mmCIF file of C-alpha atoms in Angstrom:
data_model
loop_
_atom_site.group_PDB
_atom_site.id
_atom_site.type_symbol
_atom_site.label_atom_id
_atom_site.label_comp_id
_atom_site.label_asym_id
_atom_site.label_seq_id
_atom_site.Cartn_x
_atom_site.Cartn_y
_atom_site.Cartn_z
ATOM 1 C CA UNK A 1 0.024 0.058 0.027
ATOM 2 C CA UNK A 2 0.612 3.736 -0.203
ATOM 3 C CA UNK A 3 2.011 5.710 2.748
ATOM 4 C CA UNK A 4 2.796 9.112 3.710
ATOM 5 C CA UNK A 5 4.079 9.513 7.436
ATOM 6 C CA UNK A 6 4.723 12.956 9.291
ATOM 7 C CA UNK A 7 4.621 13.693 12.845
ATOM 8 C CA UNK A 8 1.619 14.606 14.390
ATOM 9 C CA UNK A 9 2.813 17.559 16.366
ATOM 10 C CA UNK A 10 5.480 19.361 17.059
ATOM 11 C CA UNK A 11 6.098 22.536 19.122
ATOM 12 C CA UNK A 12 8.872 25.297 18.702
ATOM 13 C CA UNK A 13 9.506 28.794 20.000
ATOM 14 C CA UNK A 14 9.339 31.981 17.999
ATOM 15 C CA UNK A 15 12.574 32.754 16.188
ATOM 16 C CA UNK A 16 13.888 29.433 15.958
ATOM 17 C CA UNK A 17 14.059 26.810 13.396
ATOM 18 C CA UNK A 18 12.095 23.623 12.976
ATOM 19 C CA UNK A 19 12.458 20.911 10.633
ATOM 20 C CA UNK A 20 9.097 18.725 9.775
ATOM 21 C CA UNK A 21 9.747 15.226 8.238
ATOM 22 C CA UNK A 22 8.010 13.415 5.530
ATOM 23 C CA UNK A 23 8.692 9.936 4.813
ATOM 24 C CA UNK A 24 6.933 7.991 1.984
ATOM 25 C CA UNK A 25 6.124 4.702 0.418
ATOM 26 C CA UNK A 26 4.393 5.228 -2.993
ATOM 27 C CA UNK A 27 4.102 3.341 -6.398
ATOM 28 C CA UNK A 28 6.014 5.554 -8.610
ATOM 29 C CA UNK A 29 7.226 9.003 -7.851
ATOM 30 C CA UNK A 30 6.221 12.160 -9.706
ATOM 31 C CA UNK A 31 7.000 14.792 -7.238
ATOM 32 C CA UNK A 32 6.545 16.166 -3.625
ATOM 33 C CA UNK A 33 4.564 18.891 -2.442
ATOM 34 C CA UNK A 34 4.362 20.833 0.933
ATOM 35 C CA UNK A 35 1.019 22.796 1.967
ATOM 36 C CA UNK A 36 0.168 25.117 4.742
ATOM 37 C CA UNK A 37 -3.308 25.040 6.506
ATOM 38 C CA UNK A 38 -4.319 27.342 9.231
ATOM 39 C CA UNK A 39 -7.242 25.951 11.293
ATOM 40 C CA UNK A 40 -10.357 26.064 9.627
ATOM 41 C CA UNK A 41 -9.269 27.425 6.558
ATOM 42 C CA UNK A 42 -7.834 26.107 3.003
ATOM 43 C CA UNK A 43 -4.297 24.447 2.323
ATOM 44 C CA UNK A 44 -2.165 26.704 0.617
ATOM 45 C CA UNK A 45 0.708 25.928 -1.664
ATOM 46 C CA UNK A 46 4.221 26.133 -0.204
ATOM 47 C CA UNK A 47 6.563 24.074 -2.319
ATOM 48 C CA UNK A 48 7.105 21.231 -5.016
ATOM 49 C CA UNK A 49 10.130 19.125 -5.361
ATOM 50 C CA UNK A 50 10.653 16.743 -8.033
ATOM 51 C CA UNK A 51 14.531 16.236 -8.150
ATOM 52 C CA UNK A 52 17.007 15.729 -5.070
ATOM 53 C CA UNK A 53 18.149 18.278 -3.004
ATOM 54 C CA UNK A 54 17.099 21.661 -1.318
ATOM 55 C CA UNK A 55 14.758 24.277 -2.792
ATOM 56 C CA UNK A 56 14.666 27.925 -0.545
ATOM 57 C CA UNK A 57 11.885 30.276 -0.566
ATOM 58 C CA UNK A 58 12.641 32.799 1.621
ATOM 59 C CA UNK A 59 12.130 31.625 5.311
ATOM 60 C CA UNK A 60 10.706 28.326 3.951
ATOM 61 C CA UNK A 61 13.302 25.361 2.638
ATOM 62 C CA UNK A 62 12.008 22.195 1.131
ATOM 63 C CA UNK A 63 14.319 19.155 0.785
ATOM 64 C CA UNK A 64 13.897 15.919 -1.064
ATOM 65 C CA UNK A 65 15.692 12.657 -1.147
ATOM 66 C CA UNK A 66 14.184 10.132 -3.692
ATOM 67 C CA UNK A 67 16.676 7.163 -2.891
ATOM 68 C CA UNK A 68 15.427 7.662 0.835
ATOM 69 C CA UNK A 69 11.833 8.243 0.166
ATOM 70 C CA UNK A 70 12.382 11.408 2.664
ATOM 71 C CA UNK A 71 11.568 15.198 2.817
ATOM 72 C CA UNK A 72 11.425 17.770 5.231
ATOM 73 C CA UNK A 73 10.241 21.360 5.601
ATOM 74 C CA UNK A 74 12.567 23.758 7.372
ATOM 75 C CA UNK A 75 11.230 26.857 8.813
ATOM 76 C CA UNK A 76 13.576 29.645 9.762
ATOM 77 C CA UNK A 77 12.944 32.592 11.964
ATOM 78 C CA UNK A 78 9.554 31.226 13.318
ATOM 79 C CA UNK A 79 6.805 33.839 13.744
ATOM 80 C CA UNK A 80 3.355 33.269 15.404
ATOM 81 C CA UNK A 81 1.410 33.039 12.726
ATOM 82 C CA UNK A 82 3.607 29.831 11.385
ATOM 83 C CA UNK A 83 1.371 28.238 13.661
ATOM 84 C CA UNK A 84 -0.532 25.711 11.396
ATOM 85 C CA UNK A 85 -0.784 22.107 10.192
ATOM 86 C CA UNK A 86 1.781 21.478 7.339
ATOM 87 C CA UNK A 87 0.747 18.605 4.788
ATOM 88 C CA UNK A 88 2.946 16.588 2.819
ATOM 89 C CA UNK A 89 1.576 14.940 -0.489
ATOM 90 C CA UNK A 90 3.478 12.852 -3.113
ATOM 91 C CA UNK A 91 2.249 12.451 -6.727
ATOM 92 C CA UNK A 92 2.434 8.849 -7.808
ATOM 93 C CA UNK A 93 2.668 6.945 -10.879
ATOM 94 C CA UNK A 94 -0.721 7.663 -12.038
ATOM 95 C CA UNK A 95 -0.333 11.231 -11.285
ATOM 96 C CA UNK A 96 -2.469 10.907 -8.228
ATOM 97 C CA UNK A 97 -1.848 12.781 -4.930
ATOM 98 C CA UNK A 98 -0.943 10.765 -1.826
ATOM 99 C CA UNK A 99 -1.522 12.754 1.443
ATOM 100 C CA UNK A 100 0.002 12.400 4.753
ATOM 101 C CA UNK A 101 -2.130 13.135 7.976
ATOM 102 C CA UNK A 102 -0.075 16.520 8.461
ATOM 103 C CA UNK A 103 1.907 17.913 11.102
ATOM 104 C CA UNK A 104 0.243 20.379 13.654
ATOM 105 C CA UNK A 105 3.253 22.949 14.192
ATOM 106 C CA UNK A 106 2.426 24.991 17.590
ATOM 107 C CA UNK A 107 4.732 28.156 18.174
ATOM 108 C CA UNK A 108 5.298 29.551 21.518
ATOM 109 C CA UNK A 109 6.492 32.802 22.717
ATOM 110 C CA UNK B 1 -8.782 38.033 -8.486
ATOM 111 C CA UNK B 2 -7.988 34.237 -9.261
ATOM 112 C CA UNK B 3 -9.778 31.943 -7.013
ATOM 113 C CA UNK B 4 -11.820 28.827 -6.320
ATOM 114 C CA UNK B 5 -15.333 29.675 -4.964
ATOM 115 C CA UNK B 6 -17.121 27.054 -3.138
ATOM 116 C CA UNK B 7 -20.937 27.348 -1.575
ATOM 117 C CA UNK B 8 -22.219 27.162 0.973
ATOM 118 C CA UNK B 9 -19.388 27.569 3.837
ATOM 119 C CA UNK B 10 -21.463 25.701 6.059
ATOM 120 C CA UNK B 11 -24.346 23.390 5.810
ATOM 121 C CA UNK B 12 -26.538 21.343 8.211
ATOM 122 C CA UNK B 13 -29.100 18.779 6.695
ATOM 123 C CA UNK B 14 -30.964 15.339 7.375
ATOM 124 C CA UNK B 15 -30.403 12.097 6.279
ATOM 125 C CA UNK B 16 -31.480 11.566 2.833
ATOM 126 C CA UNK B 17 -32.223 14.794 1.539
ATOM 127 C CA UNK B 18 -30.287 15.517 -1.600
ATOM 128 C CA UNK B 19 -28.078 18.131 -1.558
ATOM 129 C CA UNK B 20 -25.303 19.863 -4.073
ATOM 130 C CA UNK B 21 -22.133 21.789 -2.944
ATOM 131 C CA UNK B 22 -20.783 24.175 -5.945
ATOM 132 C CA UNK B 23 -17.582 24.895 -6.581
ATOM 133 C CA UNK B 24 -16.347 27.558 -9.651
ATOM 134 C CA UNK B 25 -12.808 28.494 -10.555
ATOM 135 C CA UNK B 26 -12.016 31.692 -12.655
ATOM 136 C CA UNK B 27 -8.341 30.520 -13.666
ATOM 137 C CA UNK B 28 -9.354 28.305 -16.876
ATOM 138 C CA UNK B 29 -7.719 25.119 -15.057
ATOM 139 C CA UNK B 30 -7.983 22.196 -16.623
ATOM 140 C CA UNK B 31 -8.113 19.955 -13.547
ATOM 141 C CA UNK B 32 -10.435 20.053 -10.568
ATOM 142 C CA UNK B 33 -11.058 17.637 -7.557
ATOM 143 C CA UNK B 34 -13.238 17.150 -4.323
ATOM 144 C CA UNK B 35 -11.484 16.359 -0.962
ATOM 145 C CA UNK B 36 -12.985 15.442 2.475
ATOM 146 C CA UNK B 37 -11.091 15.941 5.528
ATOM 147 C CA UNK B 38 -11.440 14.445 9.056
ATOM 148 C CA UNK B 39 -9.049 15.014 11.923
ATOM 149 C CA UNK B 40 -6.176 12.751 12.001
ATOM 150 C CA UNK B 41 -6.616 11.741 8.397
ATOM 151 C CA UNK B 42 -5.092 13.109 5.361
ATOM 152 C CA UNK B 43 -7.167 14.620 2.413
ATOM 153 C CA UNK B 44 -9.054 12.115 0.727
ATOM 154 C CA UNK B 45 -9.920 12.366 -2.674
ATOM 155 C CA UNK B 46 -13.800 11.786 -3.837
ATOM 156 C CA UNK B 47 -13.792 12.339 -7.279
ATOM 157 C CA UNK B 48 -11.430 14.405 -9.797
ATOM 158 C CA UNK B 49 -11.875 15.694 -13.370
ATOM 159 C CA UNK B 50 -9.024 16.151 -15.910
ATOM 160 C CA UNK B 51 -11.078 18.264 -18.402
ATOM 161 C CA UNK B 52 -14.614 18.905 -19.430
ATOM 162 C CA UNK B 53 -16.848 16.020 -19.708
ATOM 163 C CA UNK B 54 -14.132 13.688 -18.102
ATOM 164 C CA UNK B 55 -14.689 12.568 -14.465
ATOM 165 C CA UNK B 56 -12.926 9.665 -12.537
ATOM 166 C CA UNK B 57 -13.470 8.285 -8.843
ATOM 167 C CA UNK B 58 -10.834 8.896 -6.410
ATOM 168 C CA UNK B 59 -10.201 7.023 -3.208
ATOM 169 C CA UNK B 60 -13.765 7.537 -1.711
ATOM 170 C CA UNK B 61 -16.304 8.050 -4.143
ATOM 171 C CA UNK B 62 -19.060 5.874 -2.609
ATOM 172 C CA UNK B 63 -22.211 8.131 -1.824
ATOM 173 C CA UNK B 64 -21.024 11.257 -4.142
ATOM 174 C CA UNK B 65 -21.673 12.121 -7.929
ATOM 175 C CA UNK B 66 -19.847 14.854 -9.937
ATOM 176 C CA UNK B 67 -20.214 16.596 -13.281
ATOM 177 C CA UNK B 68 -18.077 18.656 -15.337
ATOM 178 C CA UNK B 69 -20.309 20.288 -17.997
ATOM 179 C CA UNK B 70 -18.185 23.319 -18.204
ATOM 180 C CA UNK B 71 -14.705 23.987 -17.561
ATOM 181 C CA UNK B 72 -15.032 26.213 -14.351
ATOM 182 C CA UNK B 73 -17.776 24.294 -12.607
ATOM 183 C CA UNK B 74 -17.456 20.846 -10.766
ATOM 184 C CA UNK B 75 -20.388 20.703 -8.436
ATOM 185 C CA UNK B 76 -20.510 17.531 -5.638
ATOM 186 C CA UNK B 77 -23.843 15.913 -5.736
ATOM 187 C CA UNK B 78 -25.058 13.709 -2.495
ATOM 188 C CA UNK B 79 -28.178 12.104 -3.579
ATOM 189 C CA UNK B 80 -28.925 10.701 -0.138
ATOM 190 C CA UNK B 81 -26.556 12.066 2.510
ATOM 191 C CA UNK B 82 -25.891 9.933 5.569
ATOM 192 C CA UNK B 83 -23.958 10.927 9.051
ATOM 193 C CA UNK B 84 -20.826 9.186 7.805
ATOM 194 C CA UNK B 85 -20.745 12.012 5.327
ATOM 195 C CA UNK B 86 -20.454 14.557 7.681
ATOM 196 C CA UNK B 87 -16.947 16.087 7.043
ATOM 197 C CA UNK B 88 -15.037 19.149 5.753
ATOM 198 C CA UNK B 89 -15.059 19.389 1.958
ATOM 199 C CA UNK B 90 -12.807 20.880 -0.216
ATOM 200 C CA UNK B 91 -12.855 21.826 -3.890
ATOM 201 C CA UNK B 92 -9.531 22.231 -5.613
ATOM 202 C CA UNK B 93 -8.297 23.335 -9.364
ATOM 203 C CA UNK B 94 -4.697 23.318 -11.103
ATOM 204 C CA UNK B 95 -3.637 24.155 -14.207
ATOM 205 C CA UNK B 96 -2.825 20.398 -15.033
ATOM 206 C CA UNK B 97 -2.615 17.014 -12.983
ATOM 207 C CA UNK B 98 1.027 17.226 -13.431
ATOM 208 C CA UNK B 99 3.440 19.083 -11.296
ATOM 209 C CA UNK B 100 0.752 22.114 -11.000
ATOM 210 C CA UNK B 101 -0.060 23.317 -7.350
ATOM 211 C CA UNK B 102 -3.329 22.899 -6.127
ATOM 212 C CA UNK B 103 -6.145 26.126 -5.453
ATOM 213 C CA UNK B 104 -8.410 25.486 -2.781
ATOM 214 C CA UNK B 105 -11.598 26.776 -1.993
ATOM 215 C CA UNK B 106 -12.381 27.827 1.393
ATOM 216 C CA UNK B 107 -14.150 24.941 2.342
ATOM 217 C CA UNK B 108 -17.793 23.227 3.393
ATOM 218 C CA UNK B 109 -18.315 22.259 6.641
ATOM 219 C CA UNK B 110 -21.412 19.699 6.249
ATOM 220 C CA UNK B 111 -23.132 17.867 9.111
ATOM 221 C CA UNK B 112 -25.882 15.349 8.214
ATOM 222 C CA UNK B 113 -28.138 14.510 11.300
#
């Protein structure tokens, strides 16, 4: 079966750095997405990785290792507004998105 | 403004009473899809459409119907809602099904009693 694993919840301090991991086992691979979802709101797109390596976009970076079935989202200089759930999704060989359950990130002052 | 518009935002109904949740996008996107979301579970795909008149079942299609008669609209129909369909529903669209990020509507919170 296909599976995406992410930690259920993480806590970090304002101004710090946090890394949210995502491991996947899917039938084929056509890219990995990260989305941010604030409570009660719609998910919004953060990043897309299809090749190995690090993609940096402001305070957020996303890393992919296809051989290890592993990705992480790195958030720097955390702000209170970063408190949200972070969803990892992998596109399989049939171009279907497989979603993780999401990681709830709690930022403390 | 580029957006996906879902209506209604909140809906409380009774078992067996047919309902439709509308979804419209103004970005000329080819790909549209419907998801349901429950706490502790990932987004689960109900149906998707790669273009006009082309619809396919997702992971949890039972109890739902969709149609794609125009490119911009993708309504979700529950012919006979049941309490296990109580959930948060999202419509989403993207330029294509490959590598394009999804744009989500604001969600519809449905309660079936």
